[in-house]
mmCIF file of C-alpha atoms in Angstrom:
data_model
loop_
_atom_site.group_PDB
_atom_site.id
_atom_site.type_symbol
_atom_site.label_atom_id
_atom_site.label_comp_id
_atom_site.label_asym_id
_atom_site.label_seq_id
_atom_site.Cartn_x
_atom_site.Cartn_y
_atom_site.Cartn_z
ATOM 1 C CA UNK A 61 11.038 -52.439 27.918
ATOM 2 C CA UNK A 62 12.526 -55.377 29.775
ATOM 3 C CA UNK A 63 10.573 -57.841 31.847
ATOM 4 C CA UNK A 64 12.074 -59.649 34.804
ATOM 5 C CA UNK A 65 12.077 -63.395 34.757
ATOM 6 C CA UNK A 66 10.888 -65.349 37.770
ATOM 7 C CA UNK A 67 14.427 -66.511 38.569
ATOM 8 C CA UNK A 68 15.705 -62.921 38.447
ATOM 9 C CA UNK A 69 12.940 -61.819 40.830
ATOM 10 C CA UNK A 70 13.839 -64.648 43.220
ATOM 11 C CA UNK A 71 17.519 -63.671 43.221
ATOM 12 C CA UNK A 72 16.526 -60.097 44.016
ATOM 13 C CA UNK A 73 14.495 -61.348 46.987
ATOM 14 C CA UNK A 74 17.321 -63.619 48.088
ATOM 15 C CA UNK A 75 19.644 -60.641 48.424
ATOM 16 C CA UNK A 76 17.464 -59.219 51.217
ATOM 17 C CA UNK A 77 17.917 -62.280 53.467
ATOM 18 C CA UNK A 78 21.306 -63.417 54.760
ATOM 19 C CA UNK A 79 22.555 -66.999 55.172
ATOM 20 C CA UNK A 80 21.013 -67.278 58.667
ATOM 21 C CA UNK A 81 17.595 -66.348 57.275
ATOM 22 C CA UNK A 82 17.546 -62.876 58.881
ATOM 23 C CA UNK A 83 16.131 -59.890 57.050
ATOM 24 C CA UNK A 84 18.924 -57.448 56.201
ATOM 25 C CA UNK A 85 16.965 -54.620 54.567
ATOM 26 C CA UNK A 86 18.049 -51.164 55.635
ATOM 27 C CA UNK A 87 14.483 -49.888 55.939
ATOM 28 C CA UNK A 88 11.315 -51.891 56.505
ATOM 29 C CA UNK A 89 8.221 -49.689 56.228
ATOM 30 C CA UNK A 90 5.554 -49.928 58.900
ATOM 31 C CA UNK A 91 1.799 -49.946 58.351
ATOM 32 C CA UNK A 92 -0.761 -48.078 60.385
ATOM 33 C CA UNK A 93 -2.747 -50.501 62.537
ATOM 34 C CA UNK A 94 -5.904 -48.419 62.110
ATOM 35 C CA UNK A 95 -5.911 -47.371 58.426
ATOM 36 C CA UNK A 96 -3.450 -49.890 56.895
ATOM 37 C CA UNK A 97 -1.621 -46.998 55.233
ATOM 38 C CA UNK A 98 2.137 -47.214 54.909
ATOM 39 C CA UNK A 99 3.930 -45.037 57.445
ATOM 40 C CA UNK A 100 6.458 -43.063 55.464
ATOM 41 C CA UNK A 101 9.936 -42.456 56.799
ATOM 42 C CA UNK A 102 9.260 -38.693 56.857
ATOM 43 C CA UNK A 103 6.084 -39.015 58.956
ATOM 44 C CA UNK A 104 7.506 -37.602 62.171
ATOM 45 C CA UNK A 105 4.080 -37.485 63.847
ATOM 46 C CA UNK A 106 3.644 -41.271 63.608
ATOM 47 C CA UNK A 107 3.929 -43.388 66.747
ATOM 48 C CA UNK A 108 4.504 -47.029 67.534
ATOM 49 C CA UNK A 109 3.675 -48.476 70.930
ATOM 50 C CA UNK A 110 4.051 -51.921 72.445
ATOM 51 C CA UNK A 111 1.175 -53.000 74.705
ATOM 52 C CA UNK A 112 2.238 -55.733 77.120
ATOM 53 C CA UNK A 113 0.194 -58.880 77.715
ATOM 54 C CA UNK A 114 -0.594 -59.978 81.278
ATOM 55 C CA UNK A 115 -1.147 -63.429 82.720
ATOM 56 C CA UNK A 116 -4.075 -64.377 84.996
ATOM 57 C CA UNK A 117 -2.411 -62.847 88.069
ATOM 58 C CA UNK A 118 -1.748 -59.512 86.309
ATOM 59 C CA UNK A 119 1.990 -60.036 85.745
ATOM 60 C CA UNK A 120 3.657 -59.183 82.420
ATOM 61 C CA UNK A 121 4.354 -62.441 80.574
ATOM 62 C CA UNK A 122 6.951 -61.173 78.072
ATOM 63 C CA UNK A 123 4.601 -60.895 75.093
ATOM 64 C CA UNK A 124 3.315 -57.689 73.567
ATOM 65 C CA UNK A 125 1.203 -56.292 70.751
ATOM 66 C CA UNK A 126 2.555 -53.573 68.460
ATOM 67 C CA UNK A 127 0.206 -50.708 67.593
ATOM 68 C CA UNK A 128 1.437 -48.190 65.015
ATOM 69 C CA UNK A 129 -0.482 -45.051 64.053
ATOM 70 C CA UNK A 130 0.203 -42.549 61.289
ATOM 71 C CA UNK A 131 0.440 -38.835 61.866
ATOM 72 C CA UNK A 132 -2.764 -38.513 59.833
ATOM 73 C CA UNK A 133 -4.755 -40.453 62.451
ATOM 74 C CA UNK A 134 -3.184 -38.423 65.253
ATOM 75 C CA UNK A 135 -3.923 -35.107 63.482
ATOM 76 C CA UNK A 136 -7.567 -36.113 63.039
ATOM 77 C CA UNK A 137 -7.849 -36.691 66.793
ATOM 78 C CA UNK A 138 -8.776 -40.358 66.341
ATOM 79 C CA UNK A 139 -5.746 -41.940 67.994
ATOM 80 C CA UNK A 140 -7.372 -42.486 71.406
ATOM 81 C CA UNK A 141 -10.397 -44.297 69.991
ATOM 82 C CA UNK A 142 -8.211 -46.196 67.499
ATOM 83 C CA UNK A 143 -5.920 -47.515 70.249
ATOM 84 C CA UNK A 144 -8.904 -48.413 72.420
ATOM 85 C CA UNK A 145 -10.723 -50.345 69.681
ATOM 86 C CA UNK A 146 -7.569 -52.063 68.381
ATOM 87 C CA UNK A 147 -6.633 -53.213 71.879
ATOM 88 C CA UNK A 148 -10.203 -54.377 72.606
ATOM 89 C CA UNK A 149 -10.108 -56.563 69.461
ATOM 90 C CA UNK A 150 -6.672 -57.926 70.348
ATOM 91 C CA UNK A 151 -7.701 -58.657 73.964
ATOM 92 C CA UNK A 152 -10.638 -60.701 72.705
ATOM 93 C CA UNK A 153 -8.365 -62.569 70.277
ATOM 94 C CA UNK A 154 -5.794 -63.510 72.926
ATOM 95 C CA UNK A 155 -8.335 -64.126 75.676
ATOM 96 C CA UNK A 156 -7.070 -61.503 78.096
ATOM 97 C CA UNK A 157 -9.565 -60.051 80.567
#
């Protein structure tokens, strides 16, 4: 059994980032915002939504929050309450009314 040295592990990580510092992986897995489970590539019931942030006058300011939910959460019927509670926590964190 071979063990990887620290320098070998760093070179493996370096291959995933190009010279400009951009991530060049073919697939970056998402995590469920509610359960923290990985969303598998074959989970066709999973959703990802961007919720826009508003300024004081109610105009979209170009920022958004990503909420991703697995098919498991949607099949349980918990997606509505999950989105509501996640957005309520995020609104309090960013100070949006």
